[in-house]
PDB file of C-alpha atoms in Angstrom:
ATOM      1  CA  UNK A   1      -8.334  -5.482  15.397  1.00  0.00           C
ATOM      2  CA  UNK A   2      -9.025  -4.385  18.941  1.00  0.00           C
ATOM      3  CA  UNK A   3      -6.871  -5.001  21.954  1.00  0.00           C
ATOM      4  CA  UNK A   4      -8.422  -6.021  25.278  1.00  0.00           C
ATOM      5  CA  UNK A   5      -9.382  -2.405  25.991  1.00  0.00           C
ATOM      6  CA  UNK A   6     -11.410  -1.899  22.800  1.00  0.00           C
ATOM      7  CA  UNK A   7      -8.738   0.238  21.104  1.00  0.00           C
ATOM      8  CA  UNK A   8      -8.157  -0.329  17.392  1.00  0.00           C
ATOM      9  CA  UNK A   9      -4.534  -1.116  16.619  1.00  0.00           C
ATOM     10  CA  UNK A  10      -2.729   0.482  13.700  1.00  0.00           C
ATOM     11  CA  UNK A  11      -1.143  -1.996  11.295  1.00  0.00           C
ATOM     12  CA  UNK A  12       1.549  -1.012   8.816  1.00  0.00           C
ATOM     13  CA  UNK A  13       2.565  -3.261   5.934  1.00  0.00           C
ATOM     14  CA  UNK A  14       5.905  -2.281   4.404  1.00  0.00           C
ATOM     15  CA  UNK A  15       6.700  -3.441   0.866  1.00  0.00           C
ATOM     16  CA  UNK A  16      10.359  -3.259  -0.149  1.00  0.00           C
ATOM     17  CA  UNK A  17      10.620  -5.948  -2.853  1.00  0.00           C
ATOM     18  CA  UNK A  18      10.065  -5.806  -6.605  1.00  0.00           C
ATOM     19  CA  UNK A  19       6.690  -7.181  -7.695  1.00  0.00           C
ATOM     20  CA  UNK A  20       8.000 -10.284  -9.448  1.00  0.00           C
ATOM     21  CA  UNK A  21      10.829 -12.751  -8.884  1.00  0.00           C
ATOM     22  CA  UNK A  22       9.813 -13.559  -5.302  1.00  0.00           C
ATOM     23  CA  UNK A  23       6.490 -14.193  -3.585  1.00  0.00           C
ATOM     24  CA  UNK A  24       6.817 -11.235  -1.194  1.00  0.00           C
ATOM     25  CA  UNK A  25       4.732  -8.688  -3.140  1.00  0.00           C
ATOM     26  CA  UNK A  26       1.832 -11.028  -3.858  1.00  0.00           C
ATOM     27  CA  UNK A  27       1.850 -12.446  -0.329  1.00  0.00           C
ATOM     28  CA  UNK A  28       1.827  -8.936   1.129  1.00  0.00           C
ATOM     29  CA  UNK A  29      -1.126  -7.949  -1.025  1.00  0.00           C
ATOM     30  CA  UNK A  30      -3.058 -11.055   0.004  1.00  0.00           C
ATOM     31  CA  UNK A  31      -2.317 -10.491   3.707  1.00  0.00           C
ATOM     32  CA  UNK A  32      -3.421  -6.845   3.453  1.00  0.00           C
ATOM     33  CA  UNK A  33      -6.708  -7.756   1.767  1.00  0.00           C
ATOM     34  CA  UNK A  34      -7.424 -10.413   4.391  1.00  0.00           C
ATOM     35  CA  UNK A  35      -6.568  -8.001   7.212  1.00  0.00           C
ATOM     36  CA  UNK A  36      -8.876  -5.372   5.722  1.00  0.00           C
ATOM     37  CA  UNK A  37     -11.757  -7.824   6.023  1.00  0.00           C
ATOM     38  CA  UNK A  38     -11.258  -7.608   9.806  1.00  0.00           C
ATOM     39  CA  UNK A  39     -11.606  -3.802   9.909  1.00  0.00           C
ATOM     40  CA  UNK A  40      -8.019  -3.091  10.872  1.00  0.00           C
ATOM     41  CA  UNK A  41      -6.587   0.423  10.629  1.00  0.00           C
ATOM     42  CA  UNK A  42      -4.191  -0.259   7.754  1.00  0.00           C
ATOM     43  CA  UNK A  43      -1.337   1.753   6.323  1.00  0.00           C
ATOM     44  CA  UNK A  44       0.478   0.387   3.309  1.00  0.00           C
ATOM     45  CA  UNK A  45       4.044   1.555   2.595  1.00  0.00           C
ATOM     46  CA  UNK A  46       6.082   1.133  -0.580  1.00  0.00           C
ATOM     47  CA  UNK A  47       9.821   1.840  -0.430  1.00  0.00           C
ATOM     48  CA  UNK A  48      13.013   0.704  -2.125  1.00  0.00           C
ATOM     49  CA  UNK A  49      12.161  -1.676  -5.024  1.00  0.00           C
ATOM     50  CA  UNK A  50       8.648  -1.987  -3.585  1.00  0.00           C
ATOM     51  CA  UNK A  51       7.709   1.180  -5.480  1.00  0.00           C
ATOM     52  CA  UNK A  52       7.728  -0.908  -8.665  1.00  0.00           C
ATOM     53  CA  UNK A  53       4.667  -2.766  -7.355  1.00  0.00           C
ATOM     54  CA  UNK A  54       2.516   0.292  -8.065  1.00  0.00           C
ATOM     55  CA  UNK A  55       3.813   1.226 -11.511  1.00  0.00           C
ATOM     56  CA  UNK A  56       1.395   1.515 -14.414  1.00  0.00           C
ATOM     57  CA  UNK A  57       1.346  -0.790 -17.410  1.00  0.00           C
ATOM     58  CA  UNK A  58       3.082  -3.828 -15.989  1.00  0.00           C
ATOM     59  CA  UNK A  59       3.442  -6.611 -18.542  1.00  0.00           C
ATOM     60  CA  UNK A  60       4.386 -10.030 -17.180  1.00  0.00           C
ATOM     61  CA  UNK A  61       3.869 -12.054 -20.323  1.00  0.00           C
ATOM     62  CA  UNK A  62       7.598 -12.332 -20.968  1.00  0.00           C
ATOM     63  CA  UNK A  63       8.328 -13.761 -17.515  1.00  0.00           C
ATOM     64  CA  UNK A  64       5.383 -16.150 -17.429  1.00  0.00           C
ATOM     65  CA  UNK A  65       3.925 -14.856 -14.171  1.00  0.00           C
ATOM     66  CA  UNK A  66       0.429 -13.682 -13.350  1.00  0.00           C
ATOM     67  CA  UNK A  67       0.106  -9.897 -13.387  1.00  0.00           C
ATOM     68  CA  UNK A  68      -1.570  -8.942 -10.124  1.00  0.00           C
ATOM     69  CA  UNK A  69      -0.802  -5.206 -10.316  1.00  0.00           C
ATOM     70  CA  UNK A  70      -4.370  -4.177 -11.130  1.00  0.00           C
ATOM     71  CA  UNK A  71      -5.486  -5.613  -7.794  1.00  0.00           C
ATOM     72  CA  UNK A  72      -3.993  -2.543  -6.097  1.00  0.00           C
ATOM     73  CA  UNK A  73      -6.739  -0.412  -7.622  1.00  0.00           C
ATOM     74  CA  UNK A  74      -9.234  -2.389  -5.496  1.00  0.00           C
ATOM     75  CA  UNK A  75      -7.650  -1.334  -2.196  1.00  0.00           C
ATOM     76  CA  UNK A  76     -10.195   1.458  -1.803  1.00  0.00           C
ATOM     77  CA  UNK A  77     -12.999  -1.100  -2.000  1.00  0.00           C
ATOM     78  CA  UNK A  78     -11.445  -2.699   1.083  1.00  0.00           C
ATOM     79  CA  UNK A  79     -11.430   0.658   2.906  1.00  0.00           C
ATOM     80  CA  UNK A  80      -7.647   0.988   2.631  1.00  0.00           C
ATOM     81  CA  UNK A  81      -7.133   4.740   2.381  1.00  0.00           C
ATOM     82  CA  UNK A  82      -3.520   5.217   3.463  1.00  0.00           C
ATOM     83  CA  UNK A  83      -1.006   4.104   0.855  1.00  0.00           C
ATOM     84  CA  UNK A  84       2.392   5.780   1.191  1.00  0.00           C
ATOM     85  CA  UNK A  85       5.198   5.776  -1.363  1.00  0.00           C
ATOM     86  CA  UNK A  86       8.647   6.964  -0.356  1.00  0.00           C
ATOM     87  CA  UNK A  87       9.607   9.900  -2.564  1.00  0.00           C
ATOM     88  CA  UNK A  88      13.339   9.186  -2.429  1.00  0.00           C
ATOM     89  CA  UNK A  89      12.821   5.567  -3.515  1.00  0.00           C
ATOM     90  CA  UNK A  90      10.914   6.801  -6.571  1.00  0.00           C
ATOM     91  CA  UNK A  91      13.597   9.346  -7.438  1.00  0.00           C
ATOM     92  CA  UNK A  92      16.448   6.839  -6.963  1.00  0.00           C
ATOM     93  CA  UNK A  93      14.756   4.622  -9.565  1.00  0.00           C
ATOM     94  CA  UNK A  94      14.022   7.410 -12.048  1.00  0.00           C
ATOM     95  CA  UNK A  95      10.289   7.285 -11.304  1.00  0.00           C
ATOM     96  CA  UNK A  96       7.729   9.920 -10.382  1.00  0.00           C
ATOM     97  CA  UNK A  97       4.131   9.968  -9.191  1.00  0.00           C
ATOM     98  CA  UNK A  98       3.068   9.989 -12.866  1.00  0.00           C
ATOM     99  CA  UNK A  99       4.507   6.473 -13.245  1.00  0.00           C
ATOM    100  CA  UNK A 100       2.219   5.070 -10.549  1.00  0.00           C
ATOM    101  CA  UNK A 101      -1.324   3.763 -10.722  1.00  0.00           C
ATOM    102  CA  UNK A 102      -4.040   6.083  -9.442  1.00  0.00           C
ATOM    103  CA  UNK A 103      -5.391   4.675  -6.181  1.00  0.00           C
ATOM    104  CA  UNK A 104      -8.754   6.020  -5.022  1.00  0.00           C
ATOM    105  CA  UNK A 105     -11.503   5.328  -2.526  1.00  0.00           C
ATOM    106  CA  UNK A 106     -15.071   6.534  -2.229  1.00  0.00           C
ATOM    107  CA  UNK A 107     -15.669   8.654   0.880  1.00  0.00           C
ATOM    108  CA  UNK A 108     -19.081   7.722   2.255  1.00  0.00           C
ATOM    109  CA  UNK A 109     -18.958  10.748   4.583  1.00  0.00           C
ATOM    110  CA  UNK A 110     -18.586  13.078   1.581  1.00  0.00           C
ATOM    111  CA  UNK A 111     -21.442  11.856  -0.649  1.00  0.00           C
ATOM    112  CA  UNK A 112     -19.218   9.036  -2.007  1.00  0.00           C
ATOM    113  CA  UNK A 113     -16.728  11.461  -3.533  1.00  0.00           C
ATOM    114  CA  UNK A 114     -13.674   9.770  -5.030  1.00  0.00           C
ATOM    115  CA  UNK A 115     -10.511  10.684  -3.128  1.00  0.00           C
ATOM    116  CA  UNK A 116      -6.844   9.829  -3.440  1.00  0.00           C
ATOM    117  CA  UNK A 117      -5.470   7.138  -1.170  1.00  0.00           C
ATOM    118  CA  UNK A 118      -1.914   7.293  -2.554  1.00  0.00           C
ATOM    119  CA  UNK A 119       0.487   9.736  -0.929  1.00  0.00           C
ATOM    120  CA  UNK A 120       4.083  10.459  -1.901  1.00  0.00           C
ATOM    121  CA  UNK A 121       6.032  11.262   1.265  1.00  0.00           C
ATOM    122  CA  UNK A 122       9.639  11.963   2.113  1.00  0.00           C
ATOM    123  CA  UNK A 123      11.799   9.585   4.132  1.00  0.00           C
ATOM    124  CA  UNK A 124      11.537  11.631   7.342  1.00  0.00           C
ATOM    125  CA  UNK A 125       7.740  11.866   7.144  1.00  0.00           C
ATOM    126  CA  UNK A 126       7.523   8.169   6.362  1.00  0.00           C
ATOM    127  CA  UNK A 127       9.637   7.358   9.421  1.00  0.00           C
ATOM    128  CA  UNK A 128       7.155   9.324  11.543  1.00  0.00           C
ATOM    129  CA  UNK A 129       4.176   7.504   9.992  1.00  0.00           C
ATOM    130  CA  UNK A 130       5.781   4.120  10.643  1.00  0.00           C
ATOM    131  CA  UNK A 131       6.701   5.118  14.196  1.00  0.00           C
ATOM    132  CA  UNK A 132       3.008   5.840  14.934  1.00  0.00           C
ATOM    133  CA  UNK A 133       1.955   2.261  14.117  1.00  0.00           C
ATOM    134  CA  UNK A 134       1.259  -0.448  16.682  1.00  0.00           C
ATOM    135  CA  UNK A 135       2.188  -3.411  14.468  1.00  0.00           C
ATOM    136  CA  UNK A 136       4.645  -3.394  11.565  1.00  0.00           C
ATOM    137  CA  UNK A 137       4.974  -6.203   9.038  1.00  0.00           C
ATOM    138  CA  UNK A 138       7.712  -5.993   6.421  1.00  0.00           C
ATOM    139  CA  UNK A 139       7.688  -7.853   3.128  1.00  0.00           C
TER     140      UNK A 139
END
């Protein structure tokens, strides 16, 4: 989205809630996909219990909710290339990068090579990334 001067604003969507039990995770995902349709510069952040949103092998059959976790693998198709996971949040929950889904995008400037869009970053680096954004929405 451009401001009145033609400058693209940076939007950051912060996810801090577990994927199920509330509507926050699903609503955030829907808002991000809609925003991507408007060519926004999007960064997606997962911290605290939000890191569970990206874990592999989610099974929601026992709780009777729709499993939307595989939708995250489509983020690259929406040109969302900056997905940050807070390292300390993973560690505090006994998780590592190996527990997360692989998120990729195809780089049209590099002969459509598949590249990672998921980055594990420390709390201090994440604070810097968030500070560089123009608009921050927290879910």
